[in-house]
Coordinates of C-alpha atoms in Angstrom, one line a residue:
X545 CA 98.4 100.8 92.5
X546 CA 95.6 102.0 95.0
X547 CA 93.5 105.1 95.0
X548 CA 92.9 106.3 97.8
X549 CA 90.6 108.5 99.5
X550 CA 92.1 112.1 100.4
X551 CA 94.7 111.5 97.9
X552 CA 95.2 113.4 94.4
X553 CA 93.3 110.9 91.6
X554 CA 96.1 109.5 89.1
X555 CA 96.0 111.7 86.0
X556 CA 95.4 110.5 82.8
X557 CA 94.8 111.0 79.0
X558 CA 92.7 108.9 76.9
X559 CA 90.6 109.1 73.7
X560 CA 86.7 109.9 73.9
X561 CA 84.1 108.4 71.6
X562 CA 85.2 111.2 69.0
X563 CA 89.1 110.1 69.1
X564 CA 89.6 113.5 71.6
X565 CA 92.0 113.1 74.1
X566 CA 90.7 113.9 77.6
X567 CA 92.6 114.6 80.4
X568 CA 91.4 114.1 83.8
X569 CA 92.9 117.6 85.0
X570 CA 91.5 119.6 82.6
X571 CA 87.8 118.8 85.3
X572 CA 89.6 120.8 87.6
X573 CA 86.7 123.3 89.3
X574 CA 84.1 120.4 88.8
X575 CA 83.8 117.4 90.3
X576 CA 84.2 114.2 88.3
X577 CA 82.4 111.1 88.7
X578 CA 85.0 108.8 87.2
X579 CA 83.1 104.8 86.5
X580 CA 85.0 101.9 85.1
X581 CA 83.0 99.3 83.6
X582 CA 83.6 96.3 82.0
X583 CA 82.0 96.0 78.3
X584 CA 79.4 98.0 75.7
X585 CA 76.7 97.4 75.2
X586 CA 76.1 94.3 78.0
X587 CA 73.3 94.1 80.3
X588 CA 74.6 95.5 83.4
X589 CA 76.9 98.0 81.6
X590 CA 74.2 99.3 79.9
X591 CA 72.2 99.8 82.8
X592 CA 74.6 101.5 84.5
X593 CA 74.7 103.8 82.3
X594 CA 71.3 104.6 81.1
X595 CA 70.9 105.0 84.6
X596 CA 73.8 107.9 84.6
X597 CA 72.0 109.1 81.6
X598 CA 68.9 109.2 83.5
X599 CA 70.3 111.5 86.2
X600 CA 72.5 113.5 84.2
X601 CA 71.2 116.6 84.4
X602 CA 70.9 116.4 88.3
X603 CA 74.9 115.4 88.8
X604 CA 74.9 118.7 85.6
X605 CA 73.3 121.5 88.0
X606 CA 75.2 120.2 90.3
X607 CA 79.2 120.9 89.0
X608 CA 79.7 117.3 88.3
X609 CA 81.3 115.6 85.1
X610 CA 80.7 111.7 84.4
X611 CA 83.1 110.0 82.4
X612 CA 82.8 106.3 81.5
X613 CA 85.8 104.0 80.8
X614 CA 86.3 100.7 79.8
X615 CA 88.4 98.7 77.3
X616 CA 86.5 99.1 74.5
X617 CA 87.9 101.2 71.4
X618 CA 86.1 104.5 70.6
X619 CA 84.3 103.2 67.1
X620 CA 82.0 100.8 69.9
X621 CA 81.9 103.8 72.4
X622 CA 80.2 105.8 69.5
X623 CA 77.7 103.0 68.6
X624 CA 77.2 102.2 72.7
X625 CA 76.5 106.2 73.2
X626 CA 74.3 106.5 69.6
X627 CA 72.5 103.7 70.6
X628 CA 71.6 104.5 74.0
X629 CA 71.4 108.6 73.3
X630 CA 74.5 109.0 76.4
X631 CA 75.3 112.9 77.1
X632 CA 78.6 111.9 78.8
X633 CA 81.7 111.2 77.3
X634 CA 83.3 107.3 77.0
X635 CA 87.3 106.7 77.0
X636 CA 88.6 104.2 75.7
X637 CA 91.6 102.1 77.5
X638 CA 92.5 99.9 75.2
X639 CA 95.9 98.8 77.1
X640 CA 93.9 98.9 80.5
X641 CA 96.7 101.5 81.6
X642 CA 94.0 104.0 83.5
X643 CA 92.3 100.6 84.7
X644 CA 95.6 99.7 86.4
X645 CA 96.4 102.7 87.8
X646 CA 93.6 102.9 89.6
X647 CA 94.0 99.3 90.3
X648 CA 90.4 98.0 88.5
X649 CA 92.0 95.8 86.2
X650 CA 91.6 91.9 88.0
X651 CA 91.9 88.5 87.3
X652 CA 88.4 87.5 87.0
X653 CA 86.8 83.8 87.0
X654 CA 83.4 83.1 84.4
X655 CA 82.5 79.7 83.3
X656 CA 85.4 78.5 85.2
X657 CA 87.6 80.3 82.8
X658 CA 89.9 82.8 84.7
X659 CA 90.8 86.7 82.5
X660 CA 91.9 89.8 83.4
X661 CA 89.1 92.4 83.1
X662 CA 87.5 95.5 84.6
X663 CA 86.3 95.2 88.0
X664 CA 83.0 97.7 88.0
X665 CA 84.3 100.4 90.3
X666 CA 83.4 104.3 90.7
X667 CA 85.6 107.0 91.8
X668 CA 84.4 110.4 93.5
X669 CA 87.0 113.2 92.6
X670 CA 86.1 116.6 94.0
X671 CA 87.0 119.9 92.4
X672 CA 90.4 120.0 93.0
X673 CA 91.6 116.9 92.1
X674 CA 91.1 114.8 95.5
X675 CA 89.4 111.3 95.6
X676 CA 86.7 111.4 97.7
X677 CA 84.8 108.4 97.6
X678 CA 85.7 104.9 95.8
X679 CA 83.4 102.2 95.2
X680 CA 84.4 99.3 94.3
X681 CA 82.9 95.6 92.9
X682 CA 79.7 97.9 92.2
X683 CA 76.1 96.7 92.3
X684 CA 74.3 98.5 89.6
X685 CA 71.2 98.7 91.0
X686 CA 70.7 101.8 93.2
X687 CA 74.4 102.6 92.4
X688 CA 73.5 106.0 90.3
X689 CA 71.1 107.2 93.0
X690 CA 73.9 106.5 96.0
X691 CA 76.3 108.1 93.8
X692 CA 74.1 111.3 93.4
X693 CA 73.9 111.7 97.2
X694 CA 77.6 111.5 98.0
X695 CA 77.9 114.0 95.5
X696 CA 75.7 116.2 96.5
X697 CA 77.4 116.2 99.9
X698 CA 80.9 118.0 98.3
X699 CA 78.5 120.4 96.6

């Protein structure tokens, strides 16, 4: 499946840190900055988002939700978010279901072994549901300030 730009985001349920279930459509009236990232508590994951921890209160005053997903099942999303003091909620999709929907899950090649995993990959969804902006095999570095401006734009 694609996401696309202009188009309604997929919707989806899936279980925060605290075993909640979130649903995308209940961020209707904010914007969401929806990131899909590969593993806890690696090097670039955790970058990424201590830098989205970093800026949280500017996406915050500006309407915007962050929500984090990866594979990972909530009991590591806890330890990842006590760890690393994140304000923002982590969903755990443990069947890569979200991740295929919004087609992030790939076969990926490491040490000349080939798996399917997350491909890092950020979604901009604006207040009523519509994808803005989609980035895709995402850079860390300078990613969380970039992402900031874009959304700043729908604000």
């Amino acid at each position: 499946m694609t996401v696309e730009v202009g188009k309604e985001a997929p919707n989806f349920t899936l279980d925060n840190q605290d075993g909640e279930k979130i649903t995308l459509s209940d961020y209707r009236g904010k914007n969401v900055v929806l990131y899909f990232y590969p593993k806890d508590m690696t090097p670039g994951c955790t970058t990424q988002a201590c830098d989205f921890r970093d800026n949280y209160t500017q996406f915050k005053d500006i309407n915007t939700v962050i929500l984090g997903i990866s594979p990972d099942p909530i009991e590591r999303h806890q330890k990842f978010i006590d760890k690393h003091d994140l304000p923002f909620p982590l969903l755990a999709d443990t069947t890569h279901e979200v991740a295929e929907q919004y087609g992030v899950w790939k076969l990926k090649k490491m040490f000349g072994k080939e798996f399917y995993g997350i491909e890092r990959s950020t979604f901009i969804i604006d207040k009523e549901g519509i994808v803005q902006k989609v980035y895709r095999k995402v850079k860390v570095k300078e990613h969380i300030a970039q992402t900031l401006e874009d959304v700043k734009e729908l604000s």
